[in-house]
Amino acid sequence: MKLTRAKALKGTLTVPGDKSISHRAVMFGALAEGLTEVEGFLPGADCLSTIDCFRRMGISIEKQEETRLLIHGKGLHGLKKPADILDTGNSGTTMRLISGILSGQSFETTLTGDASIQKRPMGRIIEPLSLMGASIESLNGSGCAPLRIQGHPLHGIRYTTKVASAQVKSSILLAGLYGDCPTSVTEPALSRNHTELMLNSFGARVETEGTTATIEPHPRLTGQKIPVPGDISSAAYFLAAGCITPDSELLIQNVGINPTRDGILRVCQMMGADVSILPTDSRTDEPVADLFVKTSDLQGCIIEGDLIPALIDEIPVIAVMACFAKGTTIIRDAAELKVKESNRIDVMVESLSAMGAHITATEDGMIIKGGYPLHGAVIDSRLDHRIAMSFAIAGMNADGETRILKDACVNISYPGFYRDLERLWRP
Ligand code: S3P
């Protein structure tokens, strides 16, 4: 992908369905009795990995259109042993959430994924799932995938996680469906709560108090209609682009603004961005809005603490925004960035520096001095979709040409990203 400076961005767009919600709709639909209809499904590579895993466990999933699925659920005990290893591709959500489900099955499964996923820490799910009674082995002894999981009858536990992670919390809660008593997970800060909301809509009993979620075992999950809102993590690239590109006005329609995910909107407000949130009707517990963004004079800000889990995937593009803000932006308490699809602290610091930004890495984040113009560079995405999209936004606001290597990785979460950007682009 080659990018040069854009004069303006104008128009209306609808971003693809929320990745987290799409994964969960397939998983919970498979474990429910009866039909689950999903509308607005994200046909990105990560969610296709989830579909593939459940098909291999005997679940019929029909694609009516690219974004409309019919899932013929077989109940909590209806999965069958897959004939082969399950491949979760690049998807941490698939690997960690499925591990919780597989812990409660009566068969053995092996899970693997691509080179990136084989480096991501799985000890954080192996420990609690083992405490619940599952046998889980990291086959190369590294604490990473491939994982061999032998399910067993599980015990309910009360578990406190070291990091705020919806993947870890969800994995434990899903295993808790198969427990002998309630299971509670307490996190240091509240992570995204799509699992809790959607499991309840399928008929489970999950209660949340502060940062503790508790699930009752053995509900009867019943198939549902799930409308998936647009992904705020995908909208974030256009919010950032709308703010920093001259003469821009963008309307981003039907975006999920769940308060556990809306950190980017809070950062826009802290930075003084011209963003209007126009709430629209939602058919589920997931709130939805249209977002209207205009070119803005941004100010640096401090991003830390409980806000981090609500914007963890948006930090790369927030770092790009910070380069265009007056003053300094400090991001801390975000060491989790080191164990995402790439080490996002190192990659952002190295690649934004290559474009002329004043950015330094810290132990748990980065410090960015805004106001230094960016120039084009060759950027290696490291096959990390959020790095590729963040640098497309930087490249269209830089002098000269920016080239993004391994650009096709945007298909992980946003298959039409370059097409949408081009449509709104005024050269
Ligand atoms: C996700 C949770 C987050 C996020 C990921 C999707 C989910 O990961 O980064 O893209 O769907 O639960 P962690 O839970 O590991 O922070």
Short mmCIF file of C-alpha atoms and ligand atoms in Angstrom, two decimals:
data_model
loop_
_atom_site.label_atom_id
_atom_site.label_comp_id
_atom_site.label_asym_id
_atom_site.label_seq_id
_atom_site.Cartn_x
_atom_site.Cartn_y
_atom_site.Cartn_z
CA MET A 1 0.00 0.00 0.00
CA LYS A 2 1.34 3.43 -0.96
CA LEU A 3 0.01 6.61 0.61
CA THR A 4 0.56 10.29 -0.02
CA ARG A 5 -0.92 13.36 1.61
CA ALA A 6 -4.73 13.70 1.48
CA LYS A 7 -6.22 17.19 1.09
CA ALA A 8 -9.42 16.20 2.91
CA LEU A 9 -11.61 13.28 3.97
CA LYS A 10 -15.33 13.66 3.41
CA GLY A 11 -18.42 11.48 3.45
CA THR A 12 -20.34 8.80 5.31
CA LEU A 13 -19.22 5.31 6.17
CA THR A 14 -20.36 2.23 8.02
CA VAL A 15 -17.52 0.26 9.56
CA PRO A 16 -17.69 -3.57 9.64
CA GLY A 17 -19.19 -5.48 12.56
CA ASP A 18 -17.56 -5.59 15.97
CA LYS A 19 -14.89 -8.28 16.11
CA SER A 20 -15.36 -9.19 19.79
CA ILE A 21 -19.14 -9.44 19.44
CA SER A 22 -18.90 -11.44 16.18
CA HIS A 23 -16.65 -14.07 17.82
CA ARG A 24 -18.97 -14.40 20.78
CA ALA A 25 -22.12 -14.65 18.64
CA VAL A 26 -20.65 -17.70 16.86
CA MET A 27 -19.40 -19.35 20.06
CA PHE A 28 -22.53 -18.81 22.15
CA GLY A 29 -24.75 -19.68 19.17
CA ALA A 30 -22.91 -23.01 18.88
CA LEU A 31 -23.45 -23.74 22.61
CA ALA A 32 -27.11 -22.69 22.56
CA GLU A 33 -30.11 -24.84 21.69
CA GLY A 34 -31.84 -23.87 18.45
CA LEU A 35 -31.11 -21.27 15.86
CA THR A 36 -28.97 -18.16 16.30
CA GLU A 37 -29.18 -15.51 13.58
CA VAL A 38 -26.31 -13.07 13.35
CA GLU A 39 -26.63 -9.84 11.37
CA GLY A 40 -23.72 -7.49 10.71
CA PHE A 41 -21.15 -10.27 11.35
CA LEU A 42 -17.52 -9.27 10.70
CA PRO A 43 -16.20 -11.49 7.88
CA GLY A 44 -12.60 -10.77 8.93
CA ALA A 45 -10.01 -13.55 9.09
CA ASP A 46 -10.11 -13.76 12.92
CA CYS A 47 -13.85 -14.40 13.06
CA LEU A 48 -13.62 -16.84 10.14
CA SER A 49 -11.12 -18.82 12.28
CA THR A 50 -13.80 -19.07 14.99
CA ILE A 51 -16.38 -20.31 12.46
CA ASP A 52 -13.91 -22.88 11.17
CA CYS A 53 -13.17 -24.23 14.67
CA PHE A 54 -16.87 -24.72 15.48
CA ARG A 55 -17.62 -26.31 12.11
CA ARG A 56 -14.85 -28.79 12.88
CA MET A 57 -16.64 -29.57 16.14
CA GLY A 58 -19.84 -30.47 14.28
CA ILE A 59 -21.73 -27.16 14.32
CA SER A 60 -23.57 -26.21 11.14
CA ILE A 61 -23.00 -22.52 10.34
CA GLU A 62 -24.68 -21.20 7.21
CA LYS A 63 -23.55 -17.97 5.57
CA GLN A 64 -26.62 -16.35 4.05
CA GLU A 65 -24.64 -13.34 2.96
CA GLU A 66 -21.11 -12.38 3.95
CA THR A 67 -22.42 -10.69 7.09
CA ARG A 68 -25.48 -12.85 7.90
CA LEU A 69 -25.04 -16.18 9.65
CA LEU A 70 -27.38 -18.94 10.75
CA ILE A 71 -25.88 -21.05 13.51
CA HIS A 72 -27.54 -24.35 14.37
CA GLY A 73 -26.58 -24.69 18.03
CA LYS A 74 -26.33 -28.10 19.67
CA GLY A 75 -26.42 -27.16 23.34
CA LEU A 76 -23.70 -27.01 25.99
CA HIS A 77 -22.81 -30.68 25.49
CA GLY A 78 -23.34 -30.93 21.73
CA LEU A 79 -19.81 -30.33 20.42
CA LYS A 80 -17.97 -33.31 18.94
CA LYS A 81 -14.26 -34.07 19.06
CA PRO A 82 -12.62 -32.52 15.98
CA ALA A 83 -10.82 -34.91 13.65
CA ASP A 84 -7.77 -32.68 13.54
CA ILE A 85 -5.90 -29.86 15.31
CA LEU A 86 -7.97 -26.66 15.58
CA ASP A 87 -6.28 -23.67 13.93
CA THR A 88 -7.14 -20.28 15.45
CA GLY A 89 -5.01 -18.35 12.92
CA ASN A 90 -3.99 -14.93 14.27
CA SER A 91 -6.86 -14.75 16.76
CA GLY A 92 -6.14 -14.51 20.48
CA THR A 93 -9.86 -14.22 21.21
CA THR A 94 -10.55 -17.52 19.43
CA MET A 95 -7.75 -19.36 21.21
CA ARG A 96 -8.42 -18.08 24.71
CA LEU A 97 -12.22 -18.26 24.67
CA ILE A 98 -12.36 -21.68 23.01
CA SER A 99 -9.90 -23.00 25.62
CA GLY A 100 -12.48 -22.20 28.30
CA ILE A 101 -15.18 -24.07 26.37
CA LEU A 102 -12.92 -27.04 25.60
CA SER A 103 -12.01 -27.34 29.29
CA GLY A 104 -15.57 -28.50 29.98
CA GLN A 105 -15.81 -31.07 27.15
CA SER A 106 -15.33 -34.82 27.51
CA PHE A 107 -12.73 -35.03 24.71
CA GLU A 108 -9.14 -33.97 24.06
CA THR A 109 -8.30 -31.22 21.55
CA THR A 110 -5.14 -29.54 20.29
CA LEU A 111 -5.20 -25.84 19.43
CA THR A 112 -2.63 -23.98 17.40
CA GLY A 113 -2.36 -20.78 15.35
CA ASP A 114 0.03 -18.62 13.33
CA ALA A 115 3.56 -17.52 14.31
CA SER A 116 2.25 -14.48 16.23
CA ILE A 117 -0.23 -16.44 18.32
CA GLN A 118 2.41 -19.03 19.15
CA LYS A 119 4.32 -16.27 20.95
CA ARG A 120 1.41 -14.87 22.96
CA PRO A 121 1.12 -15.77 26.65
CA MET A 122 -1.37 -18.55 27.40
CA GLY A 123 -0.24 -19.12 31.02
CA ARG A 124 -2.86 -16.55 31.96
CA ILE A 125 -5.62 -18.99 30.93
CA ILE A 126 -3.76 -22.25 31.64
CA GLU A 127 -3.51 -21.40 35.35
CA PRO A 128 -7.19 -20.70 36.11
CA LEU A 129 -8.54 -23.41 33.78
CA SER A 130 -6.20 -25.95 35.41
CA LEU A 131 -7.40 -24.83 38.85
CA MET A 132 -10.93 -25.59 37.63
CA GLY A 133 -9.85 -29.16 36.77
CA ALA A 134 -8.91 -29.07 33.07
CA SER A 135 -5.64 -30.65 31.89
CA ILE A 136 -3.85 -28.16 29.63
CA GLU A 137 -0.38 -28.57 28.28
CA SER A 138 1.69 -26.08 26.30
CA LEU A 139 3.21 -28.60 23.89
CA ASN A 140 6.57 -26.87 23.55
CA GLY A 141 6.72 -25.97 27.23
CA SER A 142 6.84 -22.22 26.54
CA GLY A 143 3.46 -21.37 28.08
CA CYS A 144 2.26 -20.57 24.55
CA ALA A 145 0.34 -22.48 21.85
CA PRO A 146 0.12 -25.21 20.63
CA LEU A 147 -2.06 -26.24 23.58
CA ARG A 148 -3.42 -29.71 24.27
CA ILE A 149 -6.61 -29.56 26.30
CA GLN A 150 -8.31 -32.52 27.95
CA GLY A 151 -11.64 -31.46 29.35
CA HIS A 152 -12.94 -32.75 32.70
CA PRO A 153 -15.90 -32.11 35.01
CA LEU A 154 -14.97 -28.66 36.33
CA HIS A 155 -15.06 -26.97 39.73
CA GLY A 156 -16.28 -23.42 40.13
CA ILE A 157 -13.55 -21.07 41.39
CA ARG A 158 -13.07 -17.52 42.60
CA TYR A 159 -10.17 -16.12 40.65
CA THR A 160 -8.38 -12.77 40.62
CA THR A 161 -6.59 -11.94 37.38
CA LYS A 162 -3.30 -10.05 37.24
CA VAL A 163 -4.26 -8.12 34.10
CA ALA A 164 -7.54 -6.62 32.93
CA SER A 165 -8.24 -8.93 29.99
CA ALA A 166 -11.64 -9.75 28.53
CA GLN A 167 -10.13 -12.79 26.85
CA VAL A 168 -8.98 -14.23 30.19
CA LYS A 169 -12.19 -13.26 31.99
CA SER A 170 -14.34 -14.74 29.20
CA SER A 171 -12.33 -17.96 29.06
CA ILE A 172 -12.89 -18.53 32.79
CA LEU A 173 -16.59 -17.59 32.63
CA LEU A 174 -17.15 -19.99 29.71
CA ALA A 175 -15.48 -22.80 31.67
CA GLY A 176 -17.73 -21.72 34.55
CA LEU A 177 -20.76 -22.77 32.46
CA TYR A 178 -19.54 -26.34 33.09
CA GLY A 179 -18.66 -25.91 36.80
CA ASP A 180 -20.08 -27.60 39.90
CA CYS A 181 -20.79 -24.24 41.58
CA PRO A 182 -20.62 -20.53 40.61
CA THR A 183 -17.38 -19.10 39.20
CA SER A 184 -16.21 -15.53 39.89
CA VAL A 185 -13.53 -13.52 38.13
CA THR A 186 -12.17 -10.30 39.64
CA GLU A 187 -10.03 -8.04 37.46
CA PRO A 188 -7.78 -5.10 38.40
CA ALA A 189 -9.92 -2.88 36.12
CA LEU A 190 -13.06 -3.59 34.13
CA SER A 191 -12.35 -5.05 30.68
CA ARG A 192 -14.90 -5.22 27.85
CA ASN A 193 -18.10 -6.93 29.03
CA HIS A 194 -19.56 -8.34 25.81
CA THR A 195 -19.40 -11.90 27.18
CA GLU A 196 -21.43 -11.01 30.26
CA LEU A 197 -24.06 -9.08 28.28
CA MET A 198 -24.44 -11.63 25.50
CA LEU A 199 -24.41 -14.74 27.72
CA ASN A 200 -27.28 -13.20 29.70
CA SER A 201 -29.23 -12.59 26.49
CA PHE A 202 -28.80 -16.31 25.67
CA GLY A 203 -30.33 -17.21 29.07
CA ALA A 204 -27.25 -17.58 31.28
CA ARG A 205 -26.97 -15.91 34.68
CA VAL A 206 -23.96 -13.64 34.90
CA GLU A 207 -23.86 -10.91 37.52
CA THR A 208 -21.37 -8.08 37.72
CA GLU A 209 -20.40 -6.14 40.82
CA GLY A 210 -17.57 -3.67 40.40
CA THR A 211 -14.85 -5.56 38.58
CA THR A 212 -16.13 -9.02 39.59
CA ALA A 213 -18.26 -11.11 37.23
CA THR A 214 -19.96 -14.26 38.58
CA ILE A 215 -21.55 -16.97 36.47
CA GLU A 216 -23.99 -19.70 37.57
CA PRO A 217 -23.27 -23.11 36.02
CA HIS A 218 -25.44 -25.21 33.68
CA PRO A 219 -27.95 -22.80 32.22
CA ARG A 220 -29.93 -23.71 29.13
CA LEU A 221 -28.66 -21.34 26.45
CA THR A 222 -31.29 -20.54 23.84
CA GLY A 223 -30.56 -19.36 20.28
CA GLN A 224 -30.91 -15.60 19.73
CA LYS A 225 -31.00 -12.91 17.07
CA ILE A 226 -27.78 -10.94 17.39
CA PRO A 227 -27.43 -7.64 15.52
CA VAL A 228 -23.72 -6.80 15.61
CA PRO A 229 -22.93 -3.05 15.82
CA GLY A 230 -20.02 -1.51 13.92
CA ASP A 231 -16.63 -1.95 15.59
CA ILE A 232 -15.47 1.13 17.51
CA SER A 233 -11.90 -0.20 17.14
CA SER A 234 -12.31 0.09 13.34
CA ALA A 235 -14.12 3.43 13.60
CA ALA A 236 -11.10 4.71 15.57
CA TYR A 237 -8.95 4.96 12.40
CA PHE A 238 -11.52 7.26 10.81
CA LEU A 239 -12.03 9.27 14.01
CA ALA A 240 -8.29 9.87 14.09
CA ALA A 241 -8.11 10.55 10.36
CA GLY A 242 -11.06 12.96 10.54
CA CYS A 243 -9.36 14.90 13.35
CA ILE A 244 -5.90 15.24 11.81
CA THR A 245 -6.62 15.53 8.07
CA PRO A 246 -7.36 19.12 6.92
CA ASP A 247 -10.89 20.09 5.79
CA SER A 248 -12.43 16.81 6.88
CA GLU A 249 -15.99 15.89 7.86
CA LEU A 250 -16.94 12.25 8.37
CA LEU A 251 -20.11 10.58 9.59
CA ILE A 252 -19.43 7.07 10.90
CA GLN A 253 -22.72 5.20 11.26
CA ASN A 254 -23.91 2.48 13.64
CA VAL A 255 -20.86 2.22 15.94
CA GLY A 256 -20.98 0.21 19.18
CA ILE A 257 -20.24 2.56 22.10
CA ASN A 258 -20.34 0.12 25.03
CA PRO A 259 -18.78 2.06 27.97
CA THR A 260 -16.15 -0.67 28.39
CA ARG A 261 -14.99 0.09 24.82
CA ASP A 262 -15.47 3.84 24.44
CA GLY A 263 -12.07 4.99 25.69
CA ILE A 264 -11.23 6.43 22.26
CA LEU A 265 -14.22 8.77 22.56
CA ARG A 266 -13.05 9.87 25.99
CA VAL A 267 -9.56 10.53 24.57
CA CYS A 268 -11.09 12.54 21.70
CA GLN A 269 -12.82 14.65 24.33
CA MET A 270 -9.63 15.06 26.43
CA MET A 271 -7.70 16.10 23.30
CA GLY A 272 -10.37 18.64 22.35
CA ALA A 273 -11.44 16.81 19.18
CA ASP A 274 -14.56 17.93 17.34
CA VAL A 275 -16.49 14.65 17.66
CA SER A 276 -20.28 14.46 18.16
CA ILE A 277 -21.88 11.31 19.50
CA LEU A 278 -25.40 10.87 18.12
CA PRO A 279 -27.03 7.90 19.93
CA THR A 280 -29.29 5.67 17.82
CA ASP A 281 -31.71 2.86 18.75
CA SER A 282 -30.14 -0.45 19.73
CA ARG A 283 -31.95 -3.79 19.73
CA THR A 284 -29.62 -5.26 22.38
CA ASP A 285 -27.82 -4.24 25.57
CA GLU A 286 -24.97 -2.93 23.42
CA PRO A 287 -25.41 0.86 22.96
CA VAL A 288 -24.97 2.24 19.43
CA ALA A 289 -24.34 5.73 17.99
CA ASP A 290 -23.42 7.59 14.84
CA LEU A 291 -20.18 9.54 15.24
CA PHE A 292 -19.56 12.83 13.44
CA VAL A 293 -15.97 14.06 13.31
CA LYS A 294 -14.39 17.21 11.90
CA THR A 295 -10.82 18.45 11.57
CA SER A 296 -9.70 19.50 15.04
CA ASP A 297 -6.95 21.30 16.94
CA LEU A 298 -5.76 18.56 19.27
CA GLN A 299 -4.09 18.92 22.67
CA GLY A 300 -1.82 16.34 24.27
CA CYS A 301 -3.23 14.44 27.24
CA ILE A 302 -2.45 11.71 29.79
CA ILE A 303 -3.96 8.28 29.16
CA GLU A 304 -3.65 5.87 32.07
CA GLY A 305 -5.26 3.65 34.69
CA ASP A 306 -8.77 2.22 34.31
CA LEU A 307 -9.13 3.95 30.93
CA ILE A 308 -6.52 1.66 29.33
CA PRO A 309 -8.68 -1.49 28.95
CA ALA A 310 -11.42 0.62 27.31
CA LEU A 311 -9.06 1.62 24.47
CA ILE A 312 -6.31 -1.00 24.48
CA ASP A 313 -6.61 -1.78 20.74
CA GLU A 314 -6.80 1.91 19.80
CA ILE A 315 -3.47 2.95 21.34
CA PRO A 316 -1.50 2.65 18.06
CA VAL A 317 -3.80 5.11 16.28
CA ILE A 318 -4.00 7.33 19.38
CA ALA A 319 -0.19 7.55 19.18
CA VAL A 320 -0.60 8.81 15.60
CA MET A 321 -3.14 11.43 16.75
CA ALA A 322 -0.73 12.52 19.48
CA CYS A 323 1.90 13.39 16.83
CA PHE A 324 -0.56 16.03 15.53
CA ALA A 325 -1.49 17.42 18.96
CA LYS A 326 -0.03 20.47 20.70
CA GLY A 327 2.08 19.44 23.67
CA THR A 328 2.91 16.06 25.11
CA THR A 329 0.78 12.91 25.30
CA ILE A 330 1.72 10.32 27.93
CA ILE A 331 0.37 6.77 27.74
CA ARG A 332 1.04 4.58 30.78
CA ASP A 333 -0.27 1.40 32.48
CA ALA A 334 -0.35 -0.20 29.03
CA ALA A 335 2.32 -2.93 29.27
CA GLU A 336 -0.25 -5.30 27.70
CA LEU A 337 0.66 -3.69 24.37
CA LYS A 338 3.85 -5.74 24.39
CA VAL A 339 1.91 -9.02 24.07
CA LYS A 340 -0.61 -8.12 21.38
CA GLU A 341 -0.33 -9.26 17.73
CA SER A 342 3.07 -7.52 17.78
CA ASN A 343 4.95 -5.62 20.51
CA ARG A 344 2.94 -2.48 19.85
CA ILE A 345 5.11 -0.23 22.06
CA ASP A 346 8.30 -1.11 20.19
CA VAL A 347 6.71 -1.11 16.74
CA MET A 348 4.93 2.24 17.19
CA VAL A 349 8.03 3.93 18.62
CA GLU A 350 10.35 2.55 15.93
CA SER A 351 8.02 3.25 12.99
CA LEU A 352 6.72 6.67 14.07
CA SER A 353 10.35 7.69 14.76
CA ALA A 354 11.17 6.64 11.18
CA MET A 355 8.53 9.16 10.04
CA GLY A 356 10.09 11.97 12.14
CA ALA A 357 7.90 11.79 15.25
CA HIS A 358 9.27 12.61 18.69
CA ILE A 359 8.26 9.51 20.59
CA THR A 360 9.94 7.47 23.31
CA ALA A 361 9.09 4.08 24.75
CA THR A 362 8.57 3.59 28.47
CA GLU A 363 8.17 0.38 30.48
CA ASP A 364 4.40 0.50 30.18
CA GLY A 365 3.61 2.90 27.38
CA MET A 366 5.03 5.83 25.42
CA ILE A 367 5.58 9.58 25.51
CA ILE A 368 4.84 11.57 22.36
CA LYS A 369 5.76 15.22 21.78
CA GLY A 370 3.33 16.52 19.21
CA GLY A 371 3.77 19.16 16.54
CA TYR A 372 6.72 17.71 14.59
CA PRO A 373 5.64 17.15 10.96
CA LEU A 374 5.80 13.55 9.72
CA HIS A 375 7.48 12.46 6.51
CA GLY A 376 6.89 9.30 4.48
CA ALA A 377 8.75 6.07 5.27
CA VAL A 378 8.66 2.36 4.53
CA ILE A 379 6.71 0.73 7.36
CA ASP A 380 6.73 -3.00 8.08
CA SER A 381 3.32 -3.86 9.56
CA ARG A 382 4.82 -7.01 11.16
CA LEU A 383 1.57 -8.59 9.98
CA ASP A 384 -0.25 -6.65 12.73
CA HIS A 385 -3.53 -5.29 11.33
CA ARG A 386 -3.73 -2.38 13.76
CA ILE A 387 -0.18 -1.27 12.90
CA ALA A 388 -0.95 -1.32 9.15
CA MET A 389 -4.13 0.77 9.58
CA SER A 390 -2.52 3.25 11.99
CA PHE A 391 0.29 3.93 9.51
CA ALA A 392 -2.14 4.38 6.63
CA ILE A 393 -3.64 7.25 8.66
CA ALA A 394 -0.16 8.62 9.47
CA GLY A 395 0.96 8.26 5.82
CA MET A 396 -1.94 10.31 4.45
CA ASN A 397 -0.89 13.15 6.75
CA ALA A 398 2.85 13.02 6.00
CA ASP A 399 5.09 14.64 3.39
CA GLY A 400 6.19 12.35 0.56
CA GLU A 401 5.28 8.71 0.17
CA THR A 402 4.63 6.11 2.84
CA ARG A 403 4.77 2.43 1.89
CA ILE A 404 3.20 -0.20 4.12
CA LEU A 405 4.69 -3.65 3.79
CA LYS A 406 2.52 -6.74 4.47
CA ASP A 407 -0.51 -4.48 4.09
CA ALA A 408 -3.04 -7.31 3.52
CA CYS A 409 -3.11 -8.07 7.26
CA VAL A 410 -5.92 -5.48 7.61
CA ASN A 411 -8.18 -8.39 6.54
CA ILE A 412 -7.88 -9.71 10.11
CA SER A 413 -10.37 -7.11 11.38
CA TYR A 414 -11.30 -4.75 8.52
CA PRO A 415 -11.38 -6.39 5.06
CA GLY A 416 -12.54 -3.22 3.18
CA PHE A 417 -10.27 -0.77 4.99
CA TYR A 418 -8.25 0.57 2.03
CA ARG A 419 -11.37 0.71 -0.15
CA ASP A 420 -13.25 2.78 2.49
CA LEU A 421 -10.26 5.10 2.91
CA GLU A 422 -10.01 5.64 -0.84
CA ARG A 423 -13.73 6.39 -1.17
CA LEU A 424 -13.57 9.20 1.43
CA TRP A 425 -10.21 10.53 0.27
CA ARG A 426 -10.01 13.94 -1.47
CA PRO A 427 -6.55 14.10 -3.17
C1 S3P B 1 -10.65 -8.92 23.04
C2 S3P B 1 -10.01 -8.49 24.16
C3 S3P B 1 -8.77 -7.70 24.15
C4 S3P B 1 -8.49 -7.09 22.79
C5 S3P B 1 -8.72 -8.06 21.68
C6 S3P B 1 -10.15 -8.58 21.69
C7 S3P B 1 -11.88 -9.73 23.19
O1 S3P B 1 -7.68 -8.55 24.48
O2 S3P B 1 -7.18 -6.60 22.74
O3 S3P B 1 -8.48 -7.45 20.42
O4 S3P B 1 -12.61 -9.91 22.19
O5 S3P B 1 -12.14 -10.21 24.30
P1 S3P B 1 -7.31 -8.81 26.02
O6 S3P B 1 -8.51 -9.35 26.65
O7 S3P B 1 -6.21 -9.84 26.03
O8 S3P B 1 -6.86 -7.49 26.55
#
